[in-house]
mmCIF file of C-alpha atoms in Angstrom:
data_model
loop_
_atom_site.group_PDB
_atom_site.id
_atom_site.type_symbol
_atom_site.label_atom_id
_atom_site.label_comp_id
_atom_site.label_asym_id
_atom_site.label_seq_id
_atom_site.Cartn_x
_atom_site.Cartn_y
_atom_site.Cartn_z
ATOM 1 C CA MET R 22 -0.167 0.101 -0.141
ATOM 2 C CA PRO R 23 1.645 3.281 -0.912
ATOM 3 C CA GLY R 24 2.084 5.855 1.813
ATOM 4 C CA PRO R 25 0.747 9.343 1.638
ATOM 5 C CA ARG R 26 2.327 11.703 -0.838
ATOM 6 C CA THR R 27 4.121 14.806 0.070
ATOM 7 C CA ARG R 28 2.887 18.226 -1.449
ATOM 8 C CA ARG R 29 5.627 18.511 -3.660
ATOM 9 C CA SER R 30 5.475 14.867 -4.994
ATOM 10 C CA THR R 31 1.623 15.116 -5.433
ATOM 11 C CA THR R 32 2.167 18.595 -7.475
ATOM 12 C CA THR R 33 5.008 17.257 -9.450
ATOM 13 C CA VAL R 34 2.999 14.127 -10.621
ATOM 14 C CA LEU R 35 -0.103 16.471 -11.560
ATOM 15 C CA LEU R 36 2.051 19.256 -13.187
ATOM 16 C CA THR R 37 3.802 16.408 -15.238
ATOM 17 C CA ALA R 38 0.569 14.741 -16.380
ATOM 18 C CA ALA R 39 -0.974 18.155 -17.019
ATOM 19 C CA THR R 40 2.136 19.335 -19.071
ATOM 20 C CA LEU R 41 2.167 16.274 -21.153
ATOM 21 C CA ALA R 42 -1.711 16.370 -21.725
ATOM 22 C CA LEU R 43 -1.562 19.835 -23.015
ATOM 23 C CA VAL R 44 1.743 19.773 -24.979
ATOM 24 C CA THR R 45 0.491 16.482 -27.026
ATOM 25 C CA PRO R 46 -2.573 17.848 -28.690
ATOM 26 C CA LEU R 47 -1.193 21.298 -29.170
ATOM 27 C CA THR R 48 1.948 20.158 -30.847
ATOM 28 C CA SER R 49 -0.025 18.015 -33.165
ATOM 29 C CA CYS R 50 -1.811 20.870 -35.023
ATOM 30 C CA SER R 51 -1.913 20.865 -38.741
ATOM 31 C CA ASP R 52 -3.040 23.136 -41.562
ATOM 32 C CA ASP R 53 -6.412 21.218 -41.187
ATOM 33 C CA ASP R 54 -7.010 22.203 -37.621
ATOM 34 C CA THR R 55 -9.801 24.498 -37.012
ATOM 35 C CA PRO R 56 -10.054 26.785 -33.950
ATOM 36 C CA SER R 57 -12.850 24.435 -32.753
ATOM 37 C CA SER R 58 -10.797 21.370 -33.286
ATOM 38 C CA VAL R 59 -7.885 23.104 -31.269
ATOM 39 C CA ALA R 60 -10.371 23.954 -28.538
ATOM 40 C CA SER R 61 -11.694 20.480 -28.385
ATOM 41 C CA LYS R 62 -7.926 19.323 -28.076
ATOM 42 C CA ALA R 63 -7.321 21.730 -25.476
ATOM 43 C CA ALA R 64 -10.718 20.659 -23.548
ATOM 44 C CA SER R 65 -9.617 17.174 -23.646
ATOM 45 C CA ALA R 66 -6.120 17.800 -22.164
ATOM 46 C CA TYR R 67 -7.890 19.693 -19.167
ATOM 47 C CA ALA R 68 -10.080 16.860 -18.845
ATOM 48 C CA SER R 69 -7.008 14.588 -18.752
ATOM 49 C CA ALA R 70 -5.460 16.670 -16.093
ATOM 50 C CA THR R 71 -8.675 16.521 -13.921
ATOM 51 C CA ALA R 72 -8.922 12.741 -14.465
ATOM 52 C CA GLU R 73 -5.292 12.654 -13.019
ATOM 53 C CA ALA R 74 -6.090 14.763 -10.147
ATOM 54 C CA GLY R 75 -9.083 12.454 -9.356
ATOM 55 C CA ARG R 76 -6.799 9.152 -9.630
ATOM 56 C CA GLN R 77 -4.405 10.723 -7.245
ATOM 57 C CA LEU R 78 -7.035 11.196 -4.821
ATOM 58 C CA ASP R 79 -8.487 7.791 -5.479
ATOM 59 C CA GLU R 80 -5.211 6.253 -4.570
ATOM 60 C CA ILE R 81 -5.458 7.465 -0.905
ATOM 61 C CA LYS R 82 -6.210 4.386 1.325
ATOM 62 C CA GLY R 83 -8.675 5.099 4.166
ATOM 63 C CA GLY R 84 -9.581 8.704 3.367
ATOM 64 C CA ILE R 85 -12.641 10.227 4.044
ATOM 65 C CA ASP R 86 -14.603 12.971 2.265
ATOM 66 C CA ALA R 87 -13.429 16.210 3.788
ATOM 67 C CA LYS R 88 -14.758 18.668 1.278
ATOM 68 C CA ASN R 89 -16.706 20.713 4.067
ATOM 69 C CA SER R 90 -13.549 20.906 5.823
ATOM 70 C CA VAL R 91 -11.641 23.076 3.350
ATOM 71 C CA ARG R 92 -11.774 26.678 2.450
ATOM 72 C CA LEU R 93 -10.245 28.803 -0.193
ATOM 73 C CA GLY R 94 -9.021 32.063 -0.188
ATOM 74 C CA ASP R 95 -8.956 34.671 -3.266
ATOM 75 C CA THR R 96 -7.121 33.849 -6.347
ATOM 76 C CA GLU R 97 -3.848 35.556 -7.033
ATOM 77 C CA THR R 98 -1.180 35.758 -9.611
ATOM 78 C CA ASP R 99 2.464 35.022 -8.523
ATOM 79 C CA SER R 100 5.476 36.440 -9.936
ATOM 80 C CA ASP R 101 5.810 33.582 -12.645
ATOM 81 C CA GLY R 102 2.136 34.421 -13.840
ATOM 82 C CA ARG R 103 0.498 31.514 -12.180
ATOM 83 C CA THR R 104 -2.729 31.618 -10.404
ATOM 84 C CA THR R 105 -2.390 30.622 -6.753
ATOM 85 C CA VAL R 106 -4.999 30.383 -4.056
ATOM 86 C CA GLU R 107 -4.641 29.639 -0.373
ATOM 87 C CA VAL R 108 -6.317 26.418 0.920
ATOM 88 C CA THR R 109 -7.149 26.046 4.414
ATOM 89 C CA ALA R 110 -7.872 22.721 6.088
ATOM 90 C CA GLU R 111 -9.609 22.297 9.341
ATOM 91 C CA ASN R 112 -8.995 19.048 11.246
ATOM 92 C CA THR R 113 -11.982 18.420 13.668
ATOM 93 C CA THR R 114 -10.492 14.939 14.826
ATOM 94 C CA ASP R 115 -8.568 14.377 17.957
ATOM 95 C CA SER R 116 -5.595 13.071 15.948
ATOM 96 C CA THR R 117 -3.109 14.712 13.490
ATOM 97 C CA LYS R 118 -4.497 14.225 9.725
ATOM 98 C CA SER R 119 -3.485 15.084 6.331
ATOM 99 C CA PHE R 120 -5.610 16.520 3.472
ATOM 100 C CA ALA R 121 -5.278 16.302 -0.073
ATOM 101 C CA VAL R 122 -7.379 18.734 -2.035
ATOM 102 C CA GLN R 123 -8.264 19.200 -5.762
ATOM 103 C CA VAL R 124 -8.588 22.676 -6.618
ATOM 104 C CA ASN R 125 -10.505 23.691 -10.165
ATOM 105 C CA PHE R 126 -9.369 26.898 -11.806
ATOM 106 C CA LYS R 127 -12.405 28.369 -13.653
ATOM 107 C CA ASP R 128 -13.120 31.341 -15.938
ATOM 108 C CA GLU R 129 -16.000 33.748 -15.062
ATOM 109 C CA ASP R 130 -18.365 31.545 -17.069
ATOM 110 C CA GLY R 131 -17.524 28.282 -15.153
ATOM 111 C CA ASN R 132 -15.375 26.791 -17.902
ATOM 112 C CA LEU R 133 -12.486 24.696 -16.444
ATOM 113 C CA LEU R 134 -9.115 26.406 -17.127
ATOM 114 C CA ASP R 135 -6.770 24.152 -14.978
ATOM 115 C CA ALA R 136 -6.863 21.559 -12.025
ATOM 116 C CA ALA R 137 -4.206 21.139 -9.243
ATOM 117 C CA VAL R 138 -3.830 18.798 -6.129
ATOM 118 C CA VAL R 139 -2.272 20.169 -3.041
ATOM 119 C CA THR R 140 -1.304 18.330 0.162
ATOM 120 C CA VAL R 141 -2.047 20.108 3.680
ATOM 121 C CA SER R 142 0.332 17.750 5.670
ATOM 122 C CA ASP R 143 0.141 17.187 9.449
ATOM 123 C CA VAL R 144 -2.670 19.283 10.476
ATOM 124 C CA ALA R 145 -2.864 19.089 14.290
ATOM 125 C CA ALA R 146 -5.972 17.632 16.168
ATOM 126 C CA ASN R 147 -8.698 20.426 16.244
ATOM 127 C CA LYS R 148 -6.385 23.128 14.309
ATOM 128 C CA THR R 149 -6.192 24.474 10.898
ATOM 129 C CA ALA R 150 -3.151 24.457 8.410
ATOM 130 C CA ASN R 151 -2.686 26.069 5.101
ATOM 131 C CA ALA R 152 -1.253 25.189 1.618
ATOM 132 C CA THR R 153 -0.833 27.094 -1.615
ATOM 133 C CA ALA R 154 -2.613 25.294 -4.854
ATOM 134 C CA ARG R 155 -0.770 26.595 -8.028
ATOM 135 C CA SER R 156 -2.018 26.384 -11.483
ATOM 136 C CA THR R 157 0.251 24.314 -13.994
ATOM 137 C CA ARG R 158 0.140 27.161 -16.517
ATOM 138 C CA ASP R 159 -0.494 31.092 -16.892
ATOM 139 C CA LEU R 160 -4.389 31.551 -16.690
ATOM 140 C CA SER R 161 -5.914 34.874 -18.070
ATOM 141 C CA GLY R 162 -9.079 36.881 -17.339
ATOM 142 C CA GLU R 163 -10.996 36.477 -14.210
ATOM 143 C CA VAL R 164 -10.125 33.138 -12.464
ATOM 144 C CA GLN R 165 -12.041 31.566 -9.789
ATOM 145 C CA ALA R 166 -11.351 28.634 -7.607
ATOM 146 C CA GLU R 167 -13.163 25.944 -6.112
ATOM 147 C CA VAL R 168 -12.772 22.861 -4.148
ATOM 148 C CA GLU R 169 -13.583 19.772 -6.453
ATOM 149 C CA ARG R 170 -12.740 17.312 -3.985
ATOM 150 C CA ALA R 171 -10.958 16.782 -0.626
ATOM 151 C CA VAL R 172 -9.889 13.706 1.194
ATOM 152 C CA ARG R 173 -8.753 13.632 4.858
ATOM 153 C CA TYR R 174 -6.458 10.705 5.814
#
């Protein structure tokens, strides 16, 4: 049984999968590609990134749904042009727990732009702790973040 992943390893796995999912369809463009076919390929890439995030959460053994124990701050743009959001996890149990949280980044129309998984590690009993979710690429426009899934383990 695999042990819990660190924030860095979880984010690295998702970033790698998202990058491969984005680069592959976009580098295969030909003169026959239309704007709608390129958009369709991009949508497929985002679906792949979301599926990878879900797979990572599904791998956590003994985890329970903790979506109601997680809050997000306001989105910001970091110095590298990536969208970030502070994730706060509240541990209401009597022992130390960790949280894996899938954050979806969406535009003002609710369209999925990106997905990230972040781990909030070793949250003490009856305490809160923070981590930062970061988009895998530059996002433009008014970006909103929402908790898609959260697992406490």
